[in-house]
């Protein structure tokens, strides 16, 4: 008679882990991150198991990201996925208790802001116990201050390192995004990042995109055929 252990072994053999799961503010953010991953790994078959939002039309926003991170579901993510990407735009960091300015009312650097946002997510939402278990499996995609800033090196060279009001800057080139954020537009706008040479040339020009790529590089991730 087959035991439960036999069943689990068979299940795991037939259902290998995904390389990436993802928790993001919105579908448009997912499209940008997908293209970046395709370009970075030079593999068009990469597929992210997006947990939040799980599908087009499902609600997004930073509140849903933080709620997922502190839910019981978060720890279970690592049973079926090798890595989890957590995206959030730093424009909302003051709502998390992370101001954009230092004690002298000066804007802090993107890297420092990212560090503080990560610390807040770790301490308040993920929890130190879970984070200590899975720190090497968590990749933070913290856009300073919005993910539109990551797209400026592609389309707005004169503002490629900008971190403030990036949606307005980008909308001068793509007026369609003024009326709302459509995932098809962001797929098109970020598509060139799926080209390995373009991504490797341009990512250092925006500080928080550079931070994300450096996190990927530090993991020495091996992509399986099922990814």
mmCIF file of C-alpha atoms in Angstrom:
data_model
loop_
_atom_site.group_PDB
_atom_site.id
_atom_site.type_symbol
_atom_site.label_atom_id
_atom_site.label_comp_id
_atom_site.label_asym_id
_atom_site.label_seq_id
_atom_site.Cartn_x
_atom_site.Cartn_y
_atom_site.Cartn_z
ATOM 1 C CA UNK A 1 0.000 0.000 0.000
ATOM 2 C CA UNK A 2 1.342 3.412 -0.968
ATOM 3 C CA UNK A 3 2.031 5.713 1.967
ATOM 4 C CA UNK A 4 1.592 9.479 2.185
ATOM 5 C CA UNK A 5 5.376 9.795 1.963
ATOM 6 C CA UNK A 6 5.356 7.831 -1.302
ATOM 7 C CA UNK A 7 2.656 10.151 -2.660
ATOM 8 C CA UNK A 8 4.586 13.301 -1.740
ATOM 9 C CA UNK A 9 7.777 11.994 -3.331
ATOM 10 C CA UNK A 10 5.901 11.191 -6.539
ATOM 11 C CA UNK A 11 4.095 14.543 -6.484
ATOM 12 C CA UNK A 12 7.318 16.501 -6.079
ATOM 13 C CA UNK A 13 9.026 14.518 -8.856
ATOM 14 C CA UNK A 14 6.181 15.227 -11.250
ATOM 15 C CA UNK A 15 5.736 18.844 -10.135
ATOM 16 C CA UNK A 16 9.173 20.432 -9.815
ATOM 17 C CA UNK A 17 9.520 23.777 -8.086
ATOM 18 C CA UNK A 18 9.138 26.998 -9.987
ATOM 19 C CA UNK A 19 12.313 29.035 -10.030
ATOM 20 C CA UNK A 20 10.470 32.270 -9.246
ATOM 21 C CA UNK A 21 7.302 33.296 -7.475
ATOM 22 C CA UNK A 22 6.379 36.943 -7.328
ATOM 23 C CA UNK A 23 4.450 39.387 -5.167
ATOM 24 C CA UNK A 24 3.927 42.770 -6.803
ATOM 25 C CA UNK A 25 1.807 45.880 -6.552
ATOM 26 C CA UNK A 26 0.207 45.394 -9.949
ATOM 27 C CA UNK A 27 0.030 43.608 -13.281
ATOM 28 C CA UNK A 28 1.978 46.393 -15.016
ATOM 29 C CA UNK A 29 4.859 45.920 -12.559
ATOM 30 C CA UNK A 30 4.805 42.200 -13.278
ATOM 31 C CA UNK A 31 5.214 42.825 -17.011
ATOM 32 C CA UNK A 32 8.280 44.998 -16.443
ATOM 33 C CA UNK A 33 9.886 42.504 -14.061
ATOM 34 C CA UNK A 34 9.150 39.591 -16.399
ATOM 35 C CA UNK A 35 10.948 41.296 -19.270
ATOM 36 C CA UNK A 36 13.911 42.148 -17.051
ATOM 37 C CA UNK A 37 14.231 38.514 -15.951
ATOM 38 C CA UNK A 38 14.045 37.278 -19.545
ATOM 39 C CA UNK A 39 16.798 39.701 -20.509
ATOM 40 C CA UNK A 40 19.001 39.068 -17.493
ATOM 41 C CA UNK A 41 18.949 35.286 -17.863
ATOM 42 C CA UNK A 42 18.771 35.496 -21.669
ATOM 43 C CA UNK A 43 15.954 32.965 -21.588
ATOM 44 C CA UNK A 44 12.551 33.703 -23.114
ATOM 45 C CA UNK A 45 10.980 30.685 -21.425
ATOM 46 C CA UNK A 46 11.254 32.145 -17.918
ATOM 47 C CA UNK A 47 7.866 32.162 -16.220
ATOM 48 C CA UNK A 48 7.142 33.771 -12.853
ATOM 49 C CA UNK A 49 4.478 32.252 -10.609
ATOM 50 C CA UNK A 50 2.774 35.529 -9.747
ATOM 51 C CA UNK A 51 0.950 35.201 -6.452
ATOM 52 C CA UNK A 52 -0.112 38.830 -6.093
ATOM 53 C CA UNK A 53 -1.933 39.999 -8.125
ATOM 54 C CA UNK A 54 -2.672 36.461 -9.239
ATOM 55 C CA UNK A 55 -4.450 37.486 -12.413
ATOM 56 C CA UNK A 56 -5.567 40.436 -14.495
ATOM 57 C CA UNK A 57 -8.404 42.236 -12.769
ATOM 58 C CA UNK A 58 -7.445 41.180 -9.261
ATOM 59 C CA UNK A 59 -6.810 44.095 -6.929
ATOM 60 C CA UNK A 60 -3.285 45.324 -6.449
ATOM 61 C CA UNK A 61 -1.498 48.004 -4.475
ATOM 62 C CA UNK A 62 1.170 48.084 -1.813
ATOM 63 C CA UNK A 63 -1.317 47.084 0.894
ATOM 64 C CA UNK A 64 -1.889 43.759 -0.809
ATOM 65 C CA UNK A 65 1.878 43.222 -1.029
ATOM 66 C CA UNK A 66 2.422 43.823 2.674
ATOM 67 C CA UNK A 67 -0.665 41.794 3.605
ATOM 68 C CA UNK A 68 0.618 38.824 1.621
ATOM 69 C CA UNK A 69 4.046 39.083 3.242
ATOM 70 C CA UNK A 70 2.582 38.858 6.736
ATOM 71 C CA UNK A 71 0.017 36.173 5.903
ATOM 72 C CA UNK A 72 0.270 32.482 6.671
ATOM 73 C CA UNK A 73 0.577 31.873 2.935
ATOM 74 C CA UNK A 74 3.984 33.515 2.707
ATOM 75 C CA UNK A 75 6.064 30.781 4.323
ATOM 76 C CA UNK A 76 4.354 28.159 2.165
ATOM 77 C CA UNK A 77 5.603 29.965 -0.959
ATOM 78 C CA UNK A 78 9.000 28.306 -0.548
ATOM 79 C CA UNK A 79 7.511 24.796 -0.700
ATOM 80 C CA UNK A 80 6.778 25.212 -4.403
ATOM 81 C CA UNK A 81 9.156 27.992 -5.490
ATOM 82 C CA UNK A 82 12.909 28.418 -5.277
ATOM 83 C CA UNK A 83 12.887 32.220 -4.993
ATOM 84 C CA UNK A 84 10.285 34.889 -4.331
ATOM 85 C CA UNK A 85 10.510 38.389 -5.795
ATOM 86 C CA UNK A 86 8.842 41.082 -3.706
ATOM 87 C CA UNK A 87 8.103 44.316 -5.555
ATOM 88 C CA UNK A 88 7.024 47.584 -4.033
ATOM 89 C CA UNK A 89 7.384 51.208 -5.154
ATOM 90 C CA UNK A 90 9.223 53.377 -2.654
ATOM 91 C CA UNK A 91 6.950 56.363 -3.229
ATOM 92 C CA UNK A 92 4.708 54.891 -0.540
ATOM 93 C CA UNK A 93 7.524 54.234 1.945
ATOM 94 C CA UNK A 94 6.426 57.057 4.312
ATOM 95 C CA UNK A 95 3.200 55.077 4.819
ATOM 96 C CA UNK A 96 5.390 52.207 6.045
ATOM 97 C CA UNK A 97 7.234 54.508 8.415
ATOM 98 C CA UNK A 98 10.229 55.030 6.119
ATOM 99 C CA UNK A 99 10.662 58.732 5.221
ATOM 100 C CA UNK A 100 12.411 59.860 2.057
ATOM 101 C CA UNK A 101 14.457 62.448 3.950
ATOM 102 C CA UNK A 102 17.105 62.105 6.617
ATOM 103 C CA UNK A 103 17.196 63.984 9.934
ATOM 104 C CA UNK A 104 18.504 67.069 8.070
ATOM 105 C CA UNK A 105 15.545 66.983 5.659
ATOM 106 C CA UNK A 106 17.808 65.872 2.813
ATOM 107 C CA UNK A 107 16.720 63.130 0.394
ATOM 108 C CA UNK A 108 18.483 59.918 1.249
ATOM 109 C CA UNK A 109 20.195 57.933 -1.492
ATOM 110 C CA UNK A 110 18.242 55.282 -3.408
ATOM 111 C CA UNK A 111 20.375 52.480 -1.989
ATOM 112 C CA UNK A 112 19.843 53.716 1.556
ATOM 113 C CA UNK A 113 16.102 54.083 1.000
ATOM 114 C CA UNK A 114 15.930 50.558 -0.432
ATOM 115 C CA UNK A 115 17.803 49.237 2.591
ATOM 116 C CA UNK A 116 15.363 50.933 4.967
ATOM 117 C CA UNK A 117 12.298 49.696 3.071
ATOM 118 C CA UNK A 118 13.667 46.141 3.092
ATOM 119 C CA UNK A 119 14.326 46.368 6.823
ATOM 120 C CA UNK A 120 10.762 47.553 7.404
ATOM 121 C CA UNK A 121 9.284 44.747 5.284
ATOM 122 C CA UNK A 122 11.446 42.242 7.105
ATOM 123 C CA UNK A 123 10.695 43.465 10.614
ATOM 124 C CA UNK A 124 7.032 44.436 10.350
ATOM 125 C CA UNK A 125 5.552 42.166 7.693
ATOM 126 C CA UNK A 126 7.698 39.116 6.874
ATOM 127 C CA UNK A 127 8.971 38.589 10.412
ATOM 128 C CA UNK A 128 12.536 38.004 11.539
ATOM 129 C CA UNK A 129 12.080 34.250 12.054
ATOM 130 C CA UNK A 130 10.848 33.577 8.535
ATOM 131 C CA UNK A 131 13.306 36.034 7.026
ATOM 132 C CA UNK A 132 16.263 34.377 8.747
ATOM 133 C CA UNK A 133 15.186 31.027 7.265
ATOM 134 C CA UNK A 134 14.689 32.246 3.707
ATOM 135 C CA UNK A 135 16.768 35.420 3.310
ATOM 136 C CA UNK A 136 18.822 33.947 0.481
ATOM 137 C CA UNK A 137 15.607 33.036 -1.367
ATOM 138 C CA UNK A 138 13.985 36.489 -1.177
ATOM 139 C CA UNK A 139 14.789 39.065 -3.866
ATOM 140 C CA UNK A 140 13.493 42.591 -3.329
ATOM 141 C CA UNK A 141 12.480 44.686 -6.327
ATOM 142 C CA UNK A 142 12.213 48.075 -4.628
ATOM 143 C CA UNK A 143 11.695 50.751 -7.269
ATOM 144 C CA UNK A 144 12.775 54.268 -6.269
ATOM 145 C CA UNK A 145 10.364 55.870 -6.394
ATOM 146 C CA UNK A 146 8.244 54.016 -8.966
ATOM 147 C CA UNK A 147 8.862 51.291 -11.508
ATOM 148 C CA UNK A 148 8.515 53.871 -14.296
ATOM 149 C CA UNK A 149 11.971 55.059 -13.203
ATOM 150 C CA UNK A 150 13.350 51.689 -14.324
ATOM 151 C CA UNK A 151 12.087 52.412 -17.845
ATOM 152 C CA UNK A 152 13.764 55.796 -18.258
ATOM 153 C CA UNK A 153 17.113 54.403 -19.496
ATOM 154 C CA UNK A 154 15.200 52.808 -22.367
ATOM 155 C CA UNK A 155 13.270 55.882 -23.479
ATOM 156 C CA UNK A 156 14.468 59.050 -21.704
ATOM 157 C CA UNK A 157 18.255 59.114 -21.699
ATOM 158 C CA UNK A 158 18.390 62.671 -20.402
ATOM 159 C CA UNK A 159 16.489 61.502 -17.288
ATOM 160 C CA UNK A 160 17.877 57.956 -17.072
ATOM 161 C CA UNK A 161 18.935 58.267 -13.428
ATOM 162 C CA UNK A 162 15.853 60.151 -12.250
ATOM 163 C CA UNK A 163 13.960 58.873 -9.222
ATOM 164 C CA UNK A 164 11.180 61.441 -8.817
ATOM 165 C CA UNK A 165 8.024 61.960 -10.897
ATOM 166 C CA UNK A 166 9.086 59.278 -13.373
ATOM 167 C CA UNK A 167 5.536 58.552 -14.514
ATOM 168 C CA UNK A 168 5.188 62.134 -15.723
ATOM 169 C CA UNK A 169 8.542 61.973 -17.510
ATOM 170 C CA UNK A 170 7.698 58.682 -19.204
ATOM 171 C CA UNK A 171 4.216 59.846 -20.188
ATOM 172 C CA UNK A 172 5.751 62.583 -22.335
ATOM 173 C CA UNK A 173 7.067 59.789 -24.555
ATOM 174 C CA UNK A 174 4.064 57.499 -24.103
ATOM 175 C CA UNK A 175 0.972 59.707 -23.681
ATOM 176 C CA UNK A 176 -1.272 56.639 -23.426
ATOM 177 C CA UNK A 177 -0.128 55.973 -19.863
ATOM 178 C CA UNK A 178 -1.445 59.370 -18.721
ATOM 179 C CA UNK A 179 -4.983 57.987 -18.756
ATOM 180 C CA UNK A 180 -4.194 54.895 -16.704
ATOM 181 C CA UNK A 181 -1.822 51.974 -16.386
ATOM 182 C CA UNK A 182 -2.589 49.207 -18.863
ATOM 183 C CA UNK A 183 -0.526 46.032 -18.721
ATOM 184 C CA UNK A 184 -0.285 45.866 -22.527
ATOM 185 C CA UNK A 185 1.342 49.299 -22.618
ATOM 186 C CA UNK A 186 3.900 48.332 -19.989
ATOM 187 C CA UNK A 187 4.658 45.086 -21.776
ATOM 188 C CA UNK A 188 5.439 47.094 -24.916
ATOM 189 C CA UNK A 189 7.354 49.867 -23.142
ATOM 190 C CA UNK A 190 9.610 47.427 -21.255
ATOM 191 C CA UNK A 191 10.021 44.862 -24.049
ATOM 192 C CA UNK A 192 13.552 45.940 -24.981
ATOM 193 C CA UNK A 193 14.762 44.852 -21.542
ATOM 194 C CA UNK A 194 14.055 41.277 -22.670
ATOM 195 C CA UNK A 195 17.080 41.737 -24.923
ATOM 196 C CA UNK A 196 20.116 40.650 -22.920
ATOM 197 C CA UNK A 197 22.563 43.111 -24.450
ATOM 198 C CA UNK A 198 20.189 46.060 -23.998
ATOM 199 C CA UNK A 199 19.519 45.231 -20.367
ATOM 200 C CA UNK A 200 23.177 44.721 -19.480
ATOM 201 C CA UNK A 201 24.081 47.999 -21.149
ATOM 202 C CA UNK A 202 21.322 50.088 -19.575
ATOM 203 C CA UNK A 203 20.580 48.736 -16.079
ATOM 204 C CA UNK A 204 23.474 50.551 -14.332
ATOM 205 C CA UNK A 205 21.998 53.898 -15.405
ATOM 206 C CA UNK A 206 19.105 53.768 -12.937
ATOM 207 C CA UNK A 207 20.061 53.242 -9.290
ATOM 208 C CA UNK A 208 17.186 51.089 -8.056
ATOM 209 C CA UNK A 209 17.129 48.938 -11.214
ATOM 210 C CA UNK A 210 20.856 48.437 -10.658
ATOM 211 C CA UNK A 211 20.138 47.364 -7.082
ATOM 212 C CA UNK A 212 17.631 44.746 -8.294
ATOM 213 C CA UNK A 213 20.025 43.341 -10.898
ATOM 214 C CA UNK A 214 22.812 43.162 -8.309
ATOM 215 C CA UNK A 215 20.523 41.177 -6.011
ATOM 216 C CA UNK A 216 19.845 38.707 -8.835
ATOM 217 C CA UNK A 217 23.560 38.425 -9.578
ATOM 218 C CA UNK A 218 24.411 37.764 -5.931
ATOM 219 C CA UNK A 219 22.225 34.620 -5.863
ATOM 220 C CA UNK A 220 24.028 32.776 -8.683
ATOM 221 C CA UNK A 221 20.646 31.453 -9.804
ATOM 222 C CA UNK A 222 20.560 28.443 -12.088
ATOM 223 C CA UNK A 223 17.527 28.337 -14.366
ATOM 224 C CA UNK A 224 15.901 24.951 -14.787
ATOM 225 C CA UNK A 225 14.087 23.858 -17.943
ATOM 226 C CA UNK A 226 10.728 24.102 -16.113
ATOM 227 C CA UNK A 227 11.179 27.807 -15.312
#
